[in-house]
Amino acid sequence: MSIGQQHEMSRERVRQLLLKAQDQLCGYADGFVDRWRDDLMALTVSPAVSGSEVAAVLGVREHVGAGLLAQAVGAEPPLTWAGRLHGWWTRDPSALEVLLRVGVQEAPLRGEDVAVTFASAGVPPNVPLLELLGHPKSPLVPGVEGSWLRRRARGRDAAYLYLLANGEPCRAEDLLEPTGIRRKPAVTEALRRDERFVQLRLEGKWALAEWPHLNDTSYPNAVEAFVATLTELGPLPKEALFVKVGERYPVTRWRLQQCLLDDRVGMTEDGLIDLVARGAAPIEESEPARPATMAADPAGNVFGIRLTVDKDILRGSGVVVSSWLTWQLGMRQAPMARTFSIAGHPTPIVLKRATSAAQLSSLRVLARENGMVGGCEFVLILRADDSTARIEHACARQYCRAVRAPL
């Protein structure tokens, strides 16, 4: 309820009282704070100044009165696509949204690039950036791992970031889950209309047009380029090696870091990267963070992985899991694999550790044998001592889709 309605006064009367209070407050400030007008004028040239900064200039705690003094020098809350940014002040109310949209033009953005991108665009620090980006009227929508995608091109932007992180071409069906697009033809058509993507005709895979190595068929993947560089050039410092590999097969630093886990690659006593075949010691990955969906007993012998029956499981695809599991099982290089037998089942579960990810073999048959449907949750239990596995349906009965599904 407005002040006027609450106290039975007209809108004009309320305005007059507020102006009178502001004039009195300015008079008090003139008597106690030197040059406050000049200081606030200089401060609010910025496209967005927080209320605490205004209060600091006045030498007081943050208070509604500080906002009235900011208004007295012509400042007002900045405009954004989410409306006025209350608690912040500027004498150029349209400037902040202009800078925000400059940052938006760089989308899609990986999570680690968001702060740097908007800072480079001139957005002041401490502006509630994620709150603004997450607003329903924002031109961006959240993607995986803190990324931000253009609202009207979210599928294609997700495909771009996936390929950028993976560093290698992939088939359209591999992009279904990362993009959220349901059908392979729809993925193909979306990428075909976007100049950022090119299709490799011989393989049918999709790649980024910015990759200069597309016509180089001498290396099937980043790992082989990595090993070939070491074979030809000998031991190198890690940074120099990354540069040399990037010249032959440009991929992200993250992908190059993964290549260090290949069982052919190691480190010499003086800290250079070389081939294990030439005496280098194999490199083991450091312990990854444990995801909330995984647990282990104190002895490190029994592991539980909570999973949901999704479209990948239903169509028989392998299930990508955190490398925390393979690390705990001693699989700290790649490629490595371990099998877990299941009582009464002819086909074991296979856990593989590649340089890029860890993956479990298809769980479709096991899910169906246990009466599960899409959306059901289950726990896969692996024992390290006898290499056995079992699966347990974990849905609460009253919410289980399999129980509610018609016969």
Coordinates of C-alpha atoms in Angstrom, one line a residue:
M1 CA 0.0 0.0 0.0
S2 CA 1.3 3.5 -0.9
I3 CA 2.1 6.2 1.7
G4 CA -0.9 8.2 0.4
Q5 CA -3.4 5.4 0.7
Q6 CA -2.1 4.4 4.1
H7 CA -2.4 7.9 5.6
E8 CA -5.3 9.2 3.4
M9 CA -3.3 11.8 1.6
S10 CA -3.1 12.7 -2.1
R11 CA -0.2 11.8 -4.3
E12 CA 0.7 15.5 -4.6
R13 CA 0.7 16.0 -0.9
V14 CA 3.0 13.1 -0.3
R15 CA 5.4 14.4 -3.0
Q16 CA 5.4 17.8 -1.3
L17 CA 6.3 16.3 2.1
L18 CA 9.1 14.2 0.6
L19 CA 10.6 17.2 -1.0
K20 CA 10.4 19.1 2.2
A21 CA 12.1 16.3 4.1
Q22 CA 14.8 16.1 1.4
D23 CA 15.4 19.9 1.6
Q24 CA 15.8 19.6 5.4
L25 CA 18.2 16.6 5.1
C26 CA 20.3 18.5 2.6
G27 CA 20.5 21.4 5.0
Y28 CA 21.8 19.2 7.7
A29 CA 24.3 17.6 5.3
D30 CA 25.6 21.1 4.3
G31 CA 26.3 21.7 8.0
F32 CA 28.1 18.5 8.8
V33 CA 29.6 17.1 5.6
D34 CA 32.0 19.2 3.5
R35 CA 31.7 19.0 -0.3
W36 CA 29.1 16.2 -0.1
R37 CA 27.4 17.5 -3.2
D38 CA 30.6 17.6 -5.3
D39 CA 31.7 14.1 -3.9
L40 CA 28.3 12.5 -4.8
M41 CA 28.3 14.2 -8.2
A42 CA 31.7 12.7 -9.0
L43 CA 30.8 9.3 -7.6
T44 CA 27.5 8.9 -9.4
V45 CA 29.1 9.5 -12.8
S46 CA 29.6 5.7 -12.7
P47 CA 26.8 3.7 -14.4
A48 CA 26.1 2.0 -11.0
V49 CA 27.1 2.9 -7.5
S50 CA 25.9 0.9 -4.5
G51 CA 24.1 2.5 -1.6
S52 CA 27.0 1.5 0.7
E53 CA 29.4 3.5 -1.5
V54 CA 27.1 6.5 -1.3
A55 CA 27.0 6.2 2.5
A56 CA 30.7 5.9 2.7
V57 CA 31.2 9.2 0.9
L58 CA 28.8 10.8 3.3
G59 CA 30.6 9.2 6.3
V60 CA 27.4 7.5 7.5
R61 CA 25.9 4.1 7.6
E62 CA 23.8 2.9 4.7
H63 CA 20.4 4.5 5.3
V64 CA 17.4 5.7 3.3
G65 CA 18.6 9.2 4.0
A66 CA 21.8 8.6 1.9
G67 CA 19.5 7.8 -1.0
L68 CA 17.6 11.1 -0.6
L69 CA 20.9 12.9 -0.8
A70 CA 21.9 11.0 -3.9
Q71 CA 18.6 12.0 -5.5
A72 CA 19.3 15.6 -4.5
V73 CA 22.3 15.6 -6.9
G74 CA 20.3 14.1 -9.7
A75 CA 21.1 10.4 -9.2
E76 CA 18.5 7.7 -9.5
P77 CA 18.4 3.8 -9.6
P78 CA 19.9 2.5 -12.9
L79 CA 17.7 1.0 -15.5
T80 CA 18.1 -2.7 -16.5
W81 CA 16.0 -5.3 -18.4
A82 CA 14.8 -6.4 -14.9
G83 CA 13.6 -2.9 -14.1
R84 CA 15.2 -0.3 -11.8
L85 CA 18.2 -1.7 -9.8
H86 CA 17.1 -0.4 -6.4
G87 CA 19.8 0.3 -3.8
W88 CA 22.1 1.5 -6.6
W89 CA 22.6 5.0 -7.9
T90 CA 23.7 6.9 -11.1
R91 CA 23.2 10.1 -12.9
D92 CA 23.1 8.3 -16.2
P93 CA 20.3 5.7 -15.6
S94 CA 20.5 4.1 -19.1
A95 CA 24.2 3.5 -19.0
L96 CA 24.2 0.2 -17.0
E97 CA 21.8 -1.6 -19.3
V98 CA 23.9 -0.5 -22.4
L99 CA 27.0 -2.1 -20.8
L100 CA 25.1 -5.2 -19.8
R101 CA 24.0 -5.7 -23.4
V102 CA 27.6 -5.2 -24.6
G103 CA 28.5 -8.2 -22.4
V104 CA 25.5 -10.2 -23.6
Q105 CA 26.8 -9.9 -27.2
E106 CA 29.7 -12.1 -26.2
A107 CA 27.4 -15.0 -25.3
P108 CA 27.5 -17.9 -25.1
L109 CA 29.6 -17.6 -22.0
R110 CA 31.3 -20.3 -20.0
G111 CA 30.9 -20.0 -16.2
E112 CA 34.5 -18.9 -15.7
D113 CA 34.2 -16.2 -18.4
V114 CA 31.1 -14.4 -17.1
A115 CA 32.7 -12.1 -14.6
V116 CA 35.6 -11.2 -16.9
T117 CA 33.4 -10.6 -19.9
F118 CA 31.1 -8.1 -18.1
A119 CA 34.0 -6.4 -16.3
S120 CA 35.6 -5.9 -19.8
A121 CA 32.3 -4.4 -21.0
G122 CA 32.5 -1.8 -18.2
V123 CA 29.9 -3.2 -15.8
P124 CA 31.0 -2.1 -12.3
P125 CA 32.1 -4.8 -9.8
N126 CA 29.6 -6.0 -7.2
V127 CA 26.6 -5.3 -9.4
P128 CA 24.3 -8.4 -8.8
L129 CA 25.1 -9.8 -12.2
L130 CA 23.8 -13.3 -11.7
E131 CA 20.6 -12.0 -10.3
L132 CA 20.1 -9.8 -13.4
L133 CA 21.1 -12.6 -15.8
G134 CA 18.6 -14.9 -14.2
H135 CA 15.7 -12.5 -14.5
P136 CA 12.8 -13.7 -16.7
K137 CA 13.4 -10.8 -19.1
S138 CA 17.1 -11.4 -19.4
P139 CA 18.3 -12.1 -22.9
L140 CA 20.4 -15.0 -21.5
V141 CA 19.4 -18.3 -19.9
P142 CA 21.5 -20.6 -17.6
G143 CA 23.3 -23.6 -19.1
V144 CA 25.4 -26.3 -17.5
E145 CA 28.3 -25.6 -15.2
G146 CA 27.5 -21.9 -14.8
S147 CA 27.4 -21.1 -18.5
W148 CA 24.9 -18.6 -20.0
L149 CA 23.3 -19.1 -23.4
R150 CA 21.3 -16.8 -25.6
R151 CA 17.6 -17.2 -24.9
R152 CA 16.7 -17.5 -28.6
A153 CA 19.7 -19.8 -29.5
R154 CA 20.1 -21.8 -26.4
G155 CA 20.4 -25.2 -28.2
R156 CA 23.0 -24.0 -30.7
D157 CA 24.9 -22.1 -28.0
A158 CA 25.0 -25.2 -25.8
A159 CA 26.4 -27.2 -28.8
Y160 CA 29.0 -24.6 -29.3
L161 CA 30.2 -24.7 -25.7
Y162 CA 30.1 -28.5 -25.6
L163 CA 32.3 -28.8 -28.7
L164 CA 34.6 -26.0 -27.4
A165 CA 35.1 -28.0 -24.2
N166 CA 35.4 -31.4 -25.8
G167 CA 37.9 -30.1 -28.4
E168 CA 36.9 -32.7 -30.9
P169 CA 34.2 -33.2 -33.6
C170 CA 31.2 -35.3 -32.6
R171 CA 28.1 -36.8 -34.1
A172 CA 24.7 -35.1 -34.0
E173 CA 23.3 -37.8 -31.6
D174 CA 26.1 -37.0 -29.1
L175 CA 24.7 -33.4 -28.9
L176 CA 21.2 -34.4 -28.0
E177 CA 21.8 -34.3 -24.2
P178 CA 24.1 -31.2 -24.1
T179 CA 21.7 -29.2 -26.2
G180 CA 18.4 -30.4 -24.8
I181 CA 17.1 -30.9 -28.4
R182 CA 15.1 -34.1 -28.6
R183 CA 15.7 -35.3 -32.1
K184 CA 18.8 -35.9 -34.2
P185 CA 17.4 -34.2 -37.3
A186 CA 16.6 -31.1 -35.3
V187 CA 20.2 -30.9 -34.1
T188 CA 21.5 -31.3 -37.6
E189 CA 19.2 -28.6 -39.0
A190 CA 20.0 -26.2 -36.2
L191 CA 23.7 -26.6 -36.7
R192 CA 23.4 -26.4 -40.5
R193 CA 21.9 -22.9 -40.3
D194 CA 24.6 -21.6 -37.9
E195 CA 27.9 -20.5 -39.5
R196 CA 29.8 -21.4 -36.3
F197 CA 29.5 -25.1 -37.2
V198 CA 30.7 -27.2 -40.1
Q199 CA 30.0 -30.8 -40.8
L200 CA 32.9 -33.1 -41.8
R201 CA 31.6 -34.8 -44.8
L202 CA 33.7 -38.0 -44.6
E203 CA 32.8 -38.7 -41.0
G204 CA 29.5 -36.9 -40.7
K205 CA 30.6 -35.3 -37.4
W206 CA 30.1 -31.7 -36.4
A207 CA 32.9 -29.3 -35.6
L208 CA 33.5 -25.6 -35.0
A209 CA 34.4 -23.6 -38.0
E210 CA 37.0 -21.7 -36.0
W211 CA 39.1 -24.8 -35.6
P212 CA 42.0 -24.4 -38.0
H213 CA 42.9 -28.1 -37.8
L214 CA 39.7 -29.3 -39.5
N215 CA 41.5 -30.3 -42.7
D216 CA 44.4 -32.0 -40.8
T217 CA 43.6 -35.7 -40.9
S218 CA 46.9 -36.8 -39.6
Y219 CA 45.6 -36.8 -35.9
P220 CA 42.4 -38.6 -35.1
N221 CA 42.1 -36.9 -31.7
A222 CA 43.9 -34.6 -29.3
V223 CA 45.7 -37.4 -27.5
E224 CA 47.3 -38.7 -30.6
A225 CA 48.5 -35.2 -31.5
F226 CA 49.9 -34.9 -27.9
V227 CA 51.8 -38.1 -28.2
A228 CA 53.1 -37.4 -31.7
T229 CA 54.4 -34.0 -30.6
L230 CA 56.4 -35.6 -27.8
T231 CA 57.6 -38.4 -30.1
E232 CA 59.0 -35.8 -32.6
L233 CA 60.2 -33.0 -30.3
G234 CA 61.3 -35.0 -27.2
P235 CA 60.7 -33.9 -23.5
L236 CA 59.2 -30.4 -23.1
P237 CA 58.0 -28.2 -20.2
K238 CA 54.3 -28.5 -19.9
E239 CA 53.5 -24.9 -21.1
A240 CA 55.8 -25.3 -24.1
L241 CA 54.2 -28.7 -24.9
F242 CA 50.7 -27.2 -24.8
V243 CA 51.7 -24.5 -27.2
K244 CA 53.3 -27.0 -29.7
V245 CA 50.3 -29.3 -29.5
G246 CA 47.9 -26.4 -30.0
E247 CA 49.7 -25.4 -33.2
R248 CA 49.0 -28.9 -34.6
Y249 CA 45.6 -29.6 -33.1
P250 CA 44.0 -26.5 -31.4
V251 CA 41.9 -27.5 -28.4
T252 CA 41.2 -25.9 -25.0
R253 CA 43.8 -26.0 -22.2
W254 CA 41.3 -28.1 -20.2
R255 CA 41.5 -30.8 -22.9
L256 CA 45.3 -30.6 -23.1
Q257 CA 45.4 -31.1 -19.3
Q258 CA 43.4 -34.2 -19.7
C259 CA 45.8 -35.6 -22.2
L260 CA 48.4 -35.8 -19.5
L261 CA 46.5 -38.7 -18.0
D262 CA 47.2 -40.9 -21.1
D263 CA 49.2 -44.0 -20.0
R264 CA 51.8 -43.2 -22.7
V265 CA 52.6 -39.8 -21.2
G266 CA 54.7 -39.1 -18.1
M267 CA 57.0 -36.7 -16.3
T268 CA 60.8 -36.8 -16.1
E269 CA 62.8 -36.3 -12.9
D270 CA 63.5 -32.7 -13.9
G271 CA 59.8 -31.9 -14.4
L272 CA 59.5 -32.2 -18.2
I273 CA 56.7 -34.0 -20.0
D274 CA 57.9 -37.0 -22.0
L275 CA 56.9 -40.5 -23.1
V276 CA 56.7 -43.3 -20.6
A277 CA 58.5 -45.5 -23.2
R278 CA 61.5 -43.2 -22.8
G279 CA 61.6 -43.5 -19.0
A280 CA 59.2 -40.9 -17.8
A281 CA 57.1 -41.7 -14.8
P282 CA 53.3 -42.0 -15.4
I283 CA 51.2 -39.0 -14.3
E284 CA 48.3 -39.6 -12.0
E285 CA 45.4 -37.2 -11.7
S286 CA 44.8 -35.5 -8.4
E287 CA 41.7 -36.4 -6.4
P288 CA 38.5 -34.9 -7.8
A289 CA 35.8 -33.5 -5.6
R290 CA 33.2 -36.1 -4.5
P291 CA 29.8 -35.4 -6.1
A292 CA 26.7 -35.4 -3.9
T293 CA 25.4 -38.4 -5.9
M294 CA 28.2 -40.7 -4.8
A295 CA 29.3 -42.2 -1.5
A296 CA 31.7 -44.8 -0.2
D297 CA 32.1 -46.8 3.1
P298 CA 34.9 -45.7 5.4
A299 CA 37.1 -48.6 4.2
G300 CA 36.8 -47.5 0.6
N301 CA 35.5 -50.8 -0.5
V302 CA 31.8 -50.3 -1.3
F303 CA 30.7 -47.4 -3.5
G304 CA 27.2 -46.2 -4.2
I305 CA 26.2 -44.1 -7.2
R306 CA 22.7 -42.6 -7.3
L307 CA 21.3 -42.4 -10.8
T308 CA 18.1 -41.5 -12.6
V309 CA 16.6 -43.5 -15.5
D310 CA 16.9 -41.0 -18.3
K311 CA 16.7 -41.1 -22.1
D312 CA 20.3 -42.1 -22.4
I313 CA 19.9 -45.1 -20.1
L314 CA 16.6 -46.1 -21.9
R315 CA 18.3 -46.1 -25.3
G316 CA 21.3 -48.1 -24.1
S317 CA 23.9 -45.3 -24.0
G318 CA 26.9 -45.4 -21.7
V319 CA 26.5 -43.3 -18.5
V320 CA 29.1 -40.6 -17.9
V321 CA 30.1 -40.5 -14.2
S322 CA 32.4 -38.3 -12.1
S323 CA 36.1 -39.3 -12.2
W324 CA 36.0 -39.3 -8.4
L325 CA 34.8 -42.9 -8.7
T326 CA 37.6 -44.1 -10.9
W327 CA 40.2 -42.2 -8.8
Q328 CA 39.0 -44.0 -5.7
L329 CA 39.2 -47.3 -7.5
G330 CA 42.8 -46.6 -8.4
M331 CA 42.1 -45.9 -12.1
R332 CA 44.1 -42.7 -12.3
Q333 CA 45.4 -42.9 -15.8
A334 CA 43.8 -43.6 -19.2
P335 CA 42.7 -45.7 -20.8
M336 CA 41.8 -48.1 -18.0
A337 CA 38.8 -50.3 -17.5
R338 CA 37.3 -52.5 -14.7
T339 CA 34.4 -55.0 -14.8
F340 CA 31.9 -55.8 -12.1
S341 CA 29.9 -59.0 -12.3
I342 CA 26.2 -59.1 -11.3
A343 CA 24.7 -62.3 -9.8
G344 CA 22.4 -64.0 -12.3
H345 CA 23.3 -61.7 -15.1
P346 CA 25.5 -62.8 -18.0
T347 CA 26.9 -59.3 -18.9
P348 CA 29.1 -57.4 -16.4
I349 CA 29.1 -53.7 -15.8
V350 CA 32.2 -52.1 -17.3
L351 CA 33.7 -48.9 -15.8
K352 CA 36.1 -47.1 -18.2
R353 CA 38.4 -44.2 -17.6
A354 CA 39.3 -42.2 -20.7
T355 CA 41.4 -39.0 -20.7
S356 CA 38.2 -36.9 -21.2
A357 CA 35.7 -38.7 -18.9
A358 CA 34.7 -41.8 -16.9
Q359 CA 31.9 -43.9 -18.2
L360 CA 29.8 -46.9 -17.1
S361 CA 28.5 -49.3 -19.7
S362 CA 24.8 -49.5 -20.6
L363 CA 22.4 -50.0 -17.7
R364 CA 19.3 -50.3 -19.8
V365 CA 18.7 -54.0 -19.3
L366 CA 19.3 -53.8 -15.5
A367 CA 16.9 -50.9 -15.2
R368 CA 14.2 -52.8 -17.1
E369 CA 14.8 -56.1 -15.2
N370 CA 14.2 -54.2 -12.0
G371 CA 10.9 -52.8 -13.3
M372 CA 12.1 -49.2 -13.7
V373 CA 10.8 -46.6 -16.2
G374 CA 12.0 -43.1 -17.2
G375 CA 12.3 -40.9 -14.1
C376 CA 12.9 -43.7 -11.6
E377 CA 15.9 -43.3 -9.3
F378 CA 18.2 -46.2 -8.4
V379 CA 21.5 -46.8 -6.7
L380 CA 24.3 -48.8 -8.3
I381 CA 26.5 -50.5 -5.7
L382 CA 30.0 -51.5 -6.6
R383 CA 32.2 -53.6 -4.4
A384 CA 36.0 -53.2 -4.9
D385 CA 37.1 -56.4 -3.1
D386 CA 35.3 -58.9 -5.2
S387 CA 34.4 -56.8 -8.3
T388 CA 30.7 -57.4 -8.0
A389 CA 27.8 -55.0 -8.5
R390 CA 24.1 -54.8 -7.7
I391 CA 21.3 -52.4 -8.4
E392 CA 18.6 -51.1 -6.0
H393 CA 15.4 -49.3 -7.0
A394 CA 15.5 -46.1 -4.8
C395 CA 12.2 -44.4 -5.6
A396 CA 9.8 -43.6 -2.7
R397 CA 6.8 -45.9 -3.5
Q398 CA 4.2 -43.1 -3.4
Y399 CA 6.1 -41.1 -6.0
C400 CA 7.5 -43.9 -8.2
R401 CA 6.5 -43.6 -11.8
A402 CA 6.8 -47.3 -12.3
V403 CA 4.3 -48.0 -9.6
R404 CA 1.9 -45.4 -11.0
A405 CA 2.4 -46.5 -14.6
P406 CA -0.6 -48.3 -16.2
L407 CA -0.2 -52.0 -16.8

